[in-house]
Amino acid sequence: MKGSKKTFLLEGLDCAVCAAKIEDNVKKIDGICNANVDLINTKLTVELEDINKINDINKIIKKVVKDVEPNIHIVDSEGKIVKDSRFKWKIMQLLSAAILFILPVIFKLPEYAKFSLFFISYIISGGEIIALSIKKILKGQLFDENFLMSISTIGAFAIGKYEEGVSVMLFYQIGTLIEDYAVDNSRKSIKDLMDIRPDYANLKIENDIKKVPPEAVNIGDIILVKPGEKIPLDGKVIDGKSFVDTSSLTGEYLPMEVTIGSDVLSGFINKNGLLTVKVEKNFNESTVSKILDLIENANNKKAQAENFITKFAKYYTPIVTLSALFIATIPPLLLSENFSNWIYRALVFLVISCPCALVISVPLSFFSGIGAASKSGILIKGSNYLEALNDVKTMVFDKTGTLTEGTFKVTEINAENPLKNDELLKYAAYGEYYSNHPIASSIVNAYGKEIDAVKIKDYVELAGNGIKAIIDDKEILMGNSKLMKSHNIAFKDAKPYSAVHIAVDGKYAGYIVISDSIKKDSKDTVKALKSLGVERLIMLTGDKKEISQYISNELGLDGVYSELLPDEKVNVVDELCSNTDLKGKVAFVGDGINDAPALTRADVGIAMGKIGTDAAIEAADVVLMTDEPSKLVDAIKIAKKTHKIVLENIIFALGVKLSVLTLGALGLATMWEAVFADVGVTVLAVLNSLRILTK
């Protein structure tokens, strides 16, 4: 099957340059359409032309990975990675090397003993790096951090700087250990945010309850959810009453009450009561499964900043290495100076050149941003969309269900003397009793009292106009302005509202306003988006011009297009996206079903709520898991915070490295200062990336 995807886990991948090489080389394999290496999650995802050839391609992929990085263990995503005690062994190894390094520094020893202890310490701390570097050199792969550390430390030994050669390798290894620990903790922190996968389901089989994996439950099965347990699959409550914690999916911490007939989603946590749920979706199609899939694959779509840093690292290291060679040879030849001094400067230059701070922290920042968004009930399908959100200058909204509630309500009653408002509402409710129209339901609901159908006689629906009936022996006409005009009844204008006009015994009795009410947070959302730099806020709707303009004015929007068909909405979005005079990206916010074409055409398609529908997830780039427009503000804030931290890391890392590179070239920095700067800037950049997870 063309376009099928396969994921491999790359245990031991911690080098960004190696990750870029693996990605490039795998892309060249016949039968692979595309490949992506996610350094943060240590995953390789490949898109295959033909899934039937996977076995042959598997072998080639494993060979390519091993050629680039022999120490990587590659397994299928379905396989198990067995974690060994490598971390503890590494600490013991470095501790031994440190003791051997300190002895000749503290005590006066003969020169041969000093050299022996320094050399043994060097081999213990850096032997694997040298061995790996030799393997790669034999395969024609020179420019990575293993090569840089090997050549710089061996060079230090060659010019008699034994102490610095060992200290650089030792501190580099300690720094790498700290980096790995920080990155692993970062991954864990982000994954803990979305710890929503259920471990089991309590399947009801006749009078027995059996604990089974969620994957083993079928549609139509009955499951029990006890207090404190996660709801494992999407379904409907058929017995019980409880409050559920929806925060892991929606970001809302106020518990939601559910009872018989309520829909519940996998990932909700049952707080107090016992719930009996009839399963409506298999686990693979359940909400929690879709969310986890989206998050796990989000890093496959890289932001421009990530792609730039990957390319930057590919060319940066060779350039720095050649520059170091220039420093070691040309100045002493031109100035007739000692080669040893300039070689040392070149070695310092090499030590600081490793680009890890950038190539680790930048994708980690985007990964953190996606994790923070997920915790807030915002699913972002890739770091490219997170980056695009930061640059949104035009936001286009669908009206119904996005800025408005999408449900009809009675918002105003205007009775004519001598009738009172409650009497007018009573006539309207009786008149609409037999109608299934949403407007009729809203009037009956607003009346809220029991209706005696015996009082309704000669009920007739007048197509396109309204209804006619005898109620309490009075002739009632109810409907639009055309109905009033057709019976020559003078009526009051109710623009811009949708109004139901009522006449009693041929005399105008007043009107009832039915409107789709604006969501309570829509107005504040519009203000907040403008304060965040969104310059144009536009509404598209199929509703009447007067109503649309009224809502636009109420919300303070910059423009409105009304009475549009779905294809006309797409045309408007296309026009805005194609307008070169408009700065920034164009985002479209809709319900993800009727607006799917417009969601797809926009630079960023955002689906409001409807997390249970496939259309919302498929069509949109960003999915808001509640129907609150205010989630848009959270999404933009997270995008801007991520962008800010990415820039901080780039400027900080490049600033420190360029400073030390310059100082090293001028002979004003030592090798151990360079390695401290290199490791320090990486750890600080990683920790800075985690700030995105804090509010």
Short mmCIF file of C-alpha atoms in Angstrom, two decimals, residues 123-503:
data_model
loop_
_atom_site.label_atom_id
_atom_site.label_comp_id
_atom_site.label_asym_id
_atom_site.label_seq_id
_atom_site.Cartn_x
_atom_site.Cartn_y
_atom_site.Cartn_z
CA ILE A 123 41.38 5.89 27.91
CA ILE A 124 38.74 5.10 30.58
CA SER A 125 36.86 8.37 30.04
CA GLY A 126 37.24 8.71 26.28
CA GLY A 127 38.15 5.31 24.85
CA GLU A 128 34.69 4.70 23.41
CA ILE A 129 34.66 8.13 21.77
CA ILE A 130 38.03 7.51 20.12
CA ALA A 131 36.96 4.02 18.97
CA LEU A 132 33.72 5.39 17.53
CA SER A 133 35.57 8.21 15.82
CA ILE A 134 38.00 5.73 14.19
CA LYS A 135 35.08 3.57 12.95
CA LYS A 136 33.49 6.62 11.36
CA ILE A 137 36.74 7.86 9.83
CA LEU A 138 37.17 4.46 8.18
CA LYS A 139 33.68 4.95 6.69
CA GLY A 140 34.54 8.45 5.51
CA GLN A 141 32.52 10.23 8.20
CA LEU A 142 34.63 12.88 9.85
CA PHE A 143 32.67 15.80 11.08
CA ASP A 144 30.81 15.08 14.29
CA GLU A 145 31.42 15.70 17.99
CA ASN A 146 33.33 12.39 18.42
CA PHE A 147 35.82 13.45 15.77
CA LEU A 148 36.15 16.95 17.26
CA MET A 149 36.75 15.68 20.81
CA SER A 150 39.18 12.97 19.64
CA ILE A 151 41.35 15.23 17.50
CA SER A 152 41.40 18.05 20.09
CA THR A 153 42.35 15.82 23.04
CA ILE A 154 44.86 13.71 21.10
CA GLY A 155 46.34 16.99 19.88
CA ALA A 156 46.65 18.15 23.49
CA PHE A 157 48.62 15.00 24.34
CA ALA A 158 50.79 15.50 21.26
CA ILE A 159 51.94 18.95 22.42
CA GLY A 160 52.47 17.80 26.03
CA LYS A 161 49.23 19.20 27.52
CA TYR A 162 48.34 15.87 29.17
CA GLU A 163 46.37 17.41 32.01
CA GLU A 164 44.18 19.47 29.69
CA GLY A 165 43.69 16.60 27.26
CA VAL A 166 42.29 14.39 30.03
CA SER A 167 40.27 17.16 31.70
CA VAL A 168 38.60 18.12 28.42
CA MET A 169 37.58 14.52 27.65
CA LEU A 170 36.48 13.91 31.24
CA PHE A 171 34.48 17.14 31.52
CA TYR A 172 32.99 16.57 28.08
CA GLN A 173 31.78 13.11 29.11
CA ILE A 174 30.37 14.44 32.40
CA GLY A 175 28.68 17.23 30.49
CA THR A 176 27.24 14.77 27.98
CA LEU A 177 25.89 12.71 30.87
CA ILE A 178 24.23 15.82 32.33
CA GLU A 179 22.84 16.73 28.91
CA ASP A 180 21.41 13.23 28.43
CA TYR A 181 19.89 13.32 31.90
CA ALA A 182 18.36 16.76 31.27
CA VAL A 183 16.95 15.74 27.87
CA ASP A 184 15.59 12.45 29.25
CA ASN A 185 13.91 14.34 32.09
CA SER A 186 12.53 16.78 29.54
CA ARG A 187 11.04 13.94 27.51
CA LYS A 188 9.56 12.44 30.67
CA SER A 189 8.12 15.79 31.79
CA ILE A 190 6.44 16.32 28.44
CA LYS A 191 5.13 12.76 28.17
CA ASP A 192 3.81 12.93 31.75
CA LEU A 193 1.65 15.85 30.62
CA MET A 194 -0.24 13.48 28.36
CA ASP A 195 -0.36 10.43 30.63
CA ILE A 196 -3.85 9.59 29.44
CA ARG A 197 -3.48 6.09 28.04
CA PRO A 198 -5.74 3.70 29.99
CA ASP A 199 -4.10 0.53 31.28
CA TYR A 200 -7.17 -1.73 31.31
CA ALA A 201 -10.95 -1.97 30.97
CA ASN A 202 -13.41 -3.69 33.31
CA LEU A 203 -15.35 -5.75 30.77
CA LYS A 204 -18.78 -7.01 31.89
CA ILE A 205 -19.41 -10.58 30.70
CA GLU A 206 -22.88 -11.69 31.88
CA ASN A 207 -22.58 -11.57 35.69
CA ASP A 208 -18.79 -11.47 35.72
CA ILE A 209 -16.31 -8.58 35.48
CA LYS A 210 -13.02 -9.26 33.72
CA LYS A 211 -10.03 -6.89 33.58
CA VAL A 212 -8.80 -6.79 29.95
CA PRO A 213 -6.62 -4.57 27.72
CA PRO A 214 -8.66 -1.72 26.11
CA GLU A 215 -7.78 -3.18 22.68
CA ALA A 216 -9.72 -6.34 23.56
CA VAL A 217 -13.04 -4.50 23.98
CA ASN A 218 -15.47 -4.32 21.04
CA ILE A 219 -18.19 -1.88 20.04
CA GLY A 220 -21.38 -2.66 21.95
CA ASP A 221 -19.56 -4.23 24.92
CA ILE A 222 -20.43 -3.07 28.43
CA ILE A 223 -17.65 -1.83 30.73
CA LEU A 224 -17.62 -0.65 34.34
CA VAL A 225 -15.60 2.39 35.40
CA LYS A 226 -14.90 2.58 39.12
CA PRO A 227 -14.10 5.80 41.04
CA GLY A 228 -10.53 6.92 40.38
CA GLU A 229 -10.20 4.95 37.13
CA LYS A 230 -9.63 6.31 33.63
CA ILE A 231 -12.45 5.78 31.17
CA PRO A 232 -10.73 3.44 28.68
CA LEU A 233 -12.94 3.83 25.59
CA ASP A 234 -15.47 6.26 24.11
CA GLY A 235 -19.05 5.39 24.92
CA LYS A 236 -22.39 6.31 26.46
CA VAL A 237 -23.33 6.03 30.14
CA ILE A 238 -26.19 3.53 30.54
CA ASP A 239 -26.17 3.40 34.33
CA GLY A 240 -24.76 5.47 37.16
CA LYS A 241 -24.01 9.09 37.93
CA SER A 242 -20.68 10.74 38.64
CA PHE A 243 -18.34 13.67 38.10
CA VAL A 244 -15.49 13.17 35.64
CA ASP A 245 -12.15 14.98 35.40
CA THR A 246 -11.68 16.05 31.77
CA SER A 247 -8.53 18.14 32.33
CA SER A 248 -6.10 15.78 30.58
CA LEU A 249 -8.09 16.17 27.35
CA THR A 250 -9.64 19.62 27.56
CA GLY A 251 -7.41 21.52 29.98
CA GLU A 252 -10.53 22.31 32.04
CA TYR A 253 -10.11 21.50 35.74
CA LEU A 254 -13.76 21.92 36.74
CA PRO A 255 -15.28 18.39 36.93
CA MET A 256 -18.13 17.61 34.55
CA GLU A 257 -21.25 15.78 35.71
CA VAL A 258 -22.33 12.75 33.70
CA THR A 259 -25.43 10.61 34.06
CA ILE A 260 -27.49 8.12 32.04
CA GLY A 261 -27.35 9.13 28.36
CA SER A 262 -24.16 11.22 28.70
CA ASP A 263 -21.36 10.70 26.19
CA VAL A 264 -17.96 10.04 27.78
CA LEU A 265 -14.54 9.99 26.15
CA SER A 266 -11.54 7.79 26.80
CA GLY A 267 -9.03 9.66 28.93
CA PHE A 268 -11.64 11.15 31.29
CA ILE A 269 -11.08 10.18 34.94
CA ASN A 270 -14.09 9.00 36.97
CA LYS A 271 -14.10 10.91 40.25
CA ASN A 272 -16.73 9.41 42.57
CA GLY A 273 -19.63 7.26 41.29
CA LEU A 274 -19.71 3.87 39.58
CA LEU A 275 -20.42 4.19 35.85
CA THR A 276 -21.67 1.57 33.42
CA VAL A 277 -20.69 2.49 29.87
CA LYS A 278 -21.70 1.03 26.52
CA VAL A 279 -18.68 1.17 24.19
CA GLU A 280 -19.23 3.07 20.91
CA LYS A 281 -15.71 3.03 19.42
CA ASN A 282 -12.86 0.55 19.26
CA PHE A 283 -9.69 1.59 21.09
CA ASN A 284 -7.83 2.46 17.87
CA GLU A 285 -10.65 4.86 16.95
CA SER A 286 -11.15 6.24 20.45
CA THR A 287 -10.37 9.82 21.42
CA VAL A 288 -7.37 8.95 23.59
CA SER A 289 -5.82 6.84 20.84
CA LYS A 290 -6.20 9.63 18.27
CA ILE A 291 -4.73 12.20 20.65
CA LEU A 292 -1.72 10.05 21.49
CA ASP A 293 -1.13 9.37 17.80
CA LEU A 294 -1.27 13.08 17.00
CA ILE A 295 1.20 13.98 19.74
CA GLU A 296 3.60 11.14 18.99
CA ASN A 297 3.73 12.10 15.31
CA ALA A 298 3.72 15.87 15.79
CA ASN A 299 7.52 16.11 15.55
CA ASN A 300 7.48 14.53 12.08
CA LYS A 301 6.44 17.92 10.68
CA LYS A 302 9.41 20.12 11.46
CA ALA A 303 9.39 23.88 11.79
CA GLN A 304 11.58 26.01 9.51
CA ALA A 305 13.79 26.82 12.50
CA GLU A 306 14.42 23.10 13.10
CA ASN A 307 15.23 22.46 9.44
CA PHE A 308 17.55 25.47 9.42
CA ILE A 309 19.42 24.30 12.54
CA THR A 310 19.81 20.77 11.10
CA LYS A 311 21.29 22.16 7.87
CA PHE A 312 23.35 24.66 9.88
CA ALA A 313 24.93 21.84 11.93
CA LYS A 314 25.74 19.89 8.76
CA TYR A 315 27.86 22.73 7.32
CA TYR A 316 28.94 24.44 10.54
CA THR A 317 31.14 21.62 11.89
CA PRO A 318 33.22 21.11 8.69
CA ILE A 319 33.72 24.89 8.38
CA VAL A 320 34.90 25.12 11.99
CA THR A 321 37.25 22.15 11.52
CA LEU A 322 38.82 23.71 8.42
CA SER A 323 39.07 27.03 10.30
CA ALA A 324 40.91 25.24 13.12
CA LEU A 325 43.31 23.75 10.57
CA PHE A 326 43.89 27.25 9.18
CA ILE A 327 44.58 28.62 12.70
CA ALA A 328 47.03 25.80 13.44
CA THR A 329 49.10 26.24 10.27
CA ILE A 330 48.82 29.62 8.52
CA PRO A 331 49.51 32.17 11.34
CA PRO A 332 52.69 30.42 12.61
CA LEU A 333 53.99 30.17 9.03
CA LEU A 334 53.23 33.83 8.30
CA LEU A 335 54.42 35.13 11.67
CA SER A 336 57.31 32.65 12.09
CA GLU A 337 55.99 31.67 15.51
CA ASN A 338 55.93 28.41 17.48
CA PHE A 339 53.49 25.90 16.00
CA SER A 340 52.67 24.50 19.46
CA ASN A 341 50.98 27.71 20.61
CA TRP A 342 48.80 27.98 17.50
CA ILE A 343 47.94 24.27 17.52
CA TYR A 344 46.68 24.73 21.09
CA ARG A 345 44.51 27.67 19.97
CA ALA A 346 43.13 25.53 17.17
CA LEU A 347 42.32 22.74 19.65
CA VAL A 348 40.40 25.20 21.85
CA PHE A 349 38.60 26.32 18.70
CA LEU A 350 37.56 22.71 17.99
CA VAL A 351 36.36 21.98 21.53
CA ILE A 352 33.83 24.82 21.55
CA SER A 353 32.59 24.14 18.01
CA CYS A 354 30.10 21.33 18.83
CA PRO A 355 26.60 22.57 17.79
CA CYS A 356 24.69 20.42 20.34
CA ALA A 357 23.20 23.39 22.21
CA LEU A 358 21.32 24.41 19.08
CA VAL A 359 20.41 21.10 17.53
CA ILE A 360 19.09 19.68 20.81
CA SER A 361 17.39 22.73 22.34
CA VAL A 362 15.53 23.98 19.24
CA PRO A 363 13.51 20.78 18.54
CA LEU A 364 13.11 20.29 22.30
CA SER A 365 11.56 23.78 22.52
CA PHE A 366 8.99 22.91 19.85
CA PHE A 367 8.35 19.54 21.50
CA SER A 368 7.77 21.33 24.82
CA GLY A 369 5.41 23.78 23.12
CA ILE A 370 3.35 20.94 21.63
CA GLY A 371 3.27 19.23 25.06
CA ALA A 372 2.17 22.42 26.84
CA ALA A 373 -0.55 22.98 24.23
CA SER A 374 -1.79 19.40 24.64
CA LYS A 375 -2.08 19.88 28.39
CA SER A 376 -4.22 22.96 27.73
CA GLY A 377 -6.58 21.00 25.48
CA ILE A 378 -4.98 22.15 22.21
CA LEU A 379 -3.70 19.54 19.76
CA ILE A 380 -1.08 20.85 17.33
CA LYS A 381 -0.17 18.39 14.57
CA GLY A 382 3.39 19.55 14.01
CA SER A 383 6.02 22.06 15.07
CA ASN A 384 5.59 23.74 11.66
CA TYR A 385 2.01 24.65 12.64
CA LEU A 386 3.16 25.82 16.07
CA GLU A 387 5.66 28.07 14.34
CA ALA A 388 3.00 29.30 11.89
CA LEU A 389 0.64 30.20 14.77
CA ASN A 390 3.24 32.67 16.00
CA ASP A 391 3.06 34.48 12.67
CA VAL A 392 -0.76 34.60 12.30
CA LYS A 393 -1.83 38.14 11.37
CA THR A 394 -5.23 37.30 9.87
CA MET A 395 -7.74 35.07 11.66
CA VAL A 396 -10.92 34.08 9.87
CA PHE A 397 -13.86 32.67 11.86
CA ASP A 398 -16.89 30.67 10.95
CA LYS A 399 -19.84 32.10 12.93
CA THR A 400 -22.16 29.33 14.05
CA GLY A 401 -20.65 27.12 16.73
CA THR A 402 -17.39 29.07 16.70
CA LEU A 403 -18.18 32.60 17.86
CA THR A 404 -21.82 31.83 18.66
CA GLU A 405 -23.38 28.97 20.61
CA GLY A 406 -24.98 27.41 17.52
CA THR A 407 -28.30 26.93 19.33
CA PHE A 408 -31.46 29.04 19.07
CA LYS A 409 -32.69 30.82 22.19
CA VAL A 410 -35.45 33.27 22.99
CA THR A 411 -33.57 36.48 23.72
CA GLU A 412 -36.37 39.07 23.64
CA ILE A 413 -40.18 39.22 23.97
CA ASN A 414 -42.05 42.34 22.81
CA ALA A 415 -45.81 42.18 23.39
CA GLU A 416 -48.26 44.85 22.19
CA ASN A 417 -50.81 46.25 24.66
CA PRO A 418 -53.01 44.96 26.16
CA LEU A 419 -51.12 41.62 25.91
CA LYS A 420 -48.32 40.90 28.38
CA ASN A 421 -45.02 39.20 27.52
CA ASP A 422 -45.88 35.94 29.28
CA GLU A 423 -49.22 35.77 27.43
CA LEU A 424 -47.49 36.34 24.08
CA LEU A 425 -44.94 33.59 24.90
CA LYS A 426 -47.81 31.24 25.83
CA TYR A 427 -49.57 31.75 22.48
CA ALA A 428 -46.23 31.23 20.69
CA ALA A 429 -45.41 28.04 22.62
CA TYR A 430 -48.86 26.53 21.92
CA GLY A 431 -48.58 27.57 18.27
CA GLU A 432 -45.16 25.89 17.88
CA TYR A 433 -46.05 22.77 19.88
CA TYR A 434 -46.38 20.45 16.86
CA SER A 435 -43.36 21.81 14.97
CA ASN A 436 -39.95 20.10 14.92
CA HIS A 437 -38.09 23.24 13.81
CA PRO A 438 -35.23 24.38 16.13
CA ILE A 439 -36.89 27.80 16.48
CA ALA A 440 -40.11 26.13 17.61
CA SER A 441 -38.22 24.05 20.17
CA SER A 442 -36.52 27.15 21.57
CA ILE A 443 -39.89 28.87 22.10
CA VAL A 444 -41.43 25.80 23.78
CA ASN A 445 -38.35 25.47 26.00
CA ALA A 446 -38.51 29.16 26.92
CA TYR A 447 -42.17 28.76 27.96
CA GLY A 448 -41.18 25.86 30.18
CA LYS A 449 -44.72 24.87 31.25
CA GLU A 450 -46.88 21.89 30.37
CA ILE A 451 -48.90 22.42 27.18
CA ASP A 452 -52.50 21.20 26.99
CA ALA A 453 -52.73 20.03 23.37
CA VAL A 454 -56.55 19.92 23.60
CA LYS A 455 -56.55 23.73 23.36
CA ILE A 456 -54.85 23.59 19.93
CA LYS A 457 -57.22 23.21 16.96
CA ASP A 458 -57.06 23.52 13.18
CA TYR A 459 -53.25 23.53 13.18
CA VAL A 460 -51.78 24.27 9.70
CA GLU A 461 -48.15 24.79 8.65
CA LEU A 462 -47.77 27.50 6.01
CA ALA A 463 -44.64 26.48 4.09
CA GLY A 464 -41.94 29.15 4.16
CA ASN A 465 -44.05 31.54 6.22
CA GLY A 466 -45.11 30.08 9.58
CA ILE A 467 -48.19 28.47 11.14
CA LYS A 468 -51.88 29.11 11.62
CA ALA A 469 -53.97 27.61 14.45
CA ILE A 470 -56.92 28.14 16.78
CA ILE A 471 -55.73 28.40 20.39
CA ASP A 472 -58.19 29.04 23.20
CA ASP A 473 -60.75 29.83 20.50
CA LYS A 474 -58.54 32.62 19.11
CA GLU A 475 -57.01 32.61 15.63
CA ILE A 476 -53.24 32.73 15.93
CA LEU A 477 -50.88 33.58 13.08
CA MET A 478 -47.17 33.05 13.77
CA GLY A 479 -44.23 33.43 11.42
CA ASN A 480 -42.05 35.80 9.44
CA SER A 481 -42.72 39.21 7.96
CA LYS A 482 -44.02 37.65 4.72
CA LEU A 483 -46.84 35.98 6.68
CA MET A 484 -47.86 39.30 8.21
CA LYS A 485 -47.79 41.04 4.83
CA SER A 486 -49.84 38.30 3.18
CA HIS A 487 -52.62 38.92 5.74
CA ASN A 488 -52.29 42.72 5.57
CA ILE A 489 -51.24 42.95 9.22
CA ALA A 490 -49.06 45.94 10.14
CA PHE A 491 -46.04 44.77 12.15
CA LYS A 492 -42.92 46.21 13.79
CA ASP A 493 -39.50 45.81 12.23
CA ALA A 494 -37.26 43.55 14.31
CA LYS A 495 -33.96 43.91 12.43
CA PRO A 496 -31.27 42.72 12.76
CA TYR A 497 -32.83 39.86 14.66
CA SER A 498 -34.57 36.72 13.51
CA ALA A 499 -38.07 37.35 14.86
CA VAL A 500 -41.32 35.40 15.07
CA HIS A 501 -44.24 37.81 14.55
CA ILE A 502 -47.57 36.93 16.18
CA ALA A 503 -51.08 38.10 15.39
#
